Amino acid sequence: MSNTTVSRIERVQRRCDTDDLVAIAQALHVPPTALLREPARS
């Protein structure tokens, strides 16, 4: 995934499809579901 694609997703100029979500999760070494959860409250 290119930097441009990530930037467009972050700026909501491009939607994040399932394959994008999986690619981002793999890059972060987390399961895709971790990106969909609410942040943990302290």
Short mmCIF file of C-alpha atoms in Angstrom, two decimals:
data_model
loop_
_atom_site.label_atom_id
_atom_site.label_comp_id
_atom_site.label_asym_id
_atom_site.label_seq_id
_atom_site.Cartn_x
_atom_site.Cartn_y
_atom_site.Cartn_z
CA MET A 1 0.00 0.00 0.00
CA SER A 2 1.46 3.35 -1.00
CA ASN A 3 1.90 6.36 1.26
CA THR A 4 -0.60 8.22 -0.92
CA THR A 5 -3.24 5.55 -0.36
CA VAL A 6 -2.73 5.62 3.41
CA SER A 7 -2.88 9.41 3.41
CA ARG A 8 -6.14 9.41 1.44
CA ILE A 9 -7.69 6.88 3.85
CA GLU A 10 -6.58 8.98 6.84
CA ARG A 11 -8.07 12.13 5.31
CA VAL A 12 -11.30 10.27 4.40
CA GLN A 13 -10.73 10.94 0.70
CA ARG A 14 -10.74 7.20 0.04
CA ARG A 15 -12.72 4.52 1.82
CA CYS A 16 -10.93 1.71 3.61
CA ASP A 17 -11.96 -1.58 2.02
CA THR A 18 -11.52 -4.95 3.68
CA ASP A 19 -8.28 -5.65 1.80
CA ASP A 20 -6.94 -2.26 2.93
CA LEU A 21 -7.84 -3.05 6.53
CA VAL A 22 -6.04 -6.40 6.33
CA ALA A 23 -2.93 -4.78 4.78
CA ILE A 24 -2.81 -2.10 7.49
CA ALA A 25 -3.26 -4.71 10.23
CA GLN A 26 -0.46 -6.85 8.80
CA ALA A 27 1.86 -3.84 8.69
CA LEU A 28 1.07 -3.12 12.35
CA HIS A 29 1.34 -6.83 13.35
CA VAL A 30 -2.17 -6.85 14.84
CA PRO A 31 -5.33 -8.73 13.90
CA PRO A 32 -7.71 -6.74 11.67
CA THR A 33 -10.35 -6.79 14.41
CA ALA A 34 -8.01 -4.76 16.63
CA LEU A 35 -8.43 -1.83 14.24
CA LEU A 36 -12.22 -1.99 14.53
CA ARG A 37 -12.48 -1.99 18.33
CA GLU A 38 -13.11 1.01 20.55
CA PRO A 39 -9.92 2.26 22.20
CA ALA A 40 -9.36 0.91 25.71
CA ARG A 41 -10.35 3.34 28.44
CA SER A 42 -7.95 4.01 31.26
#
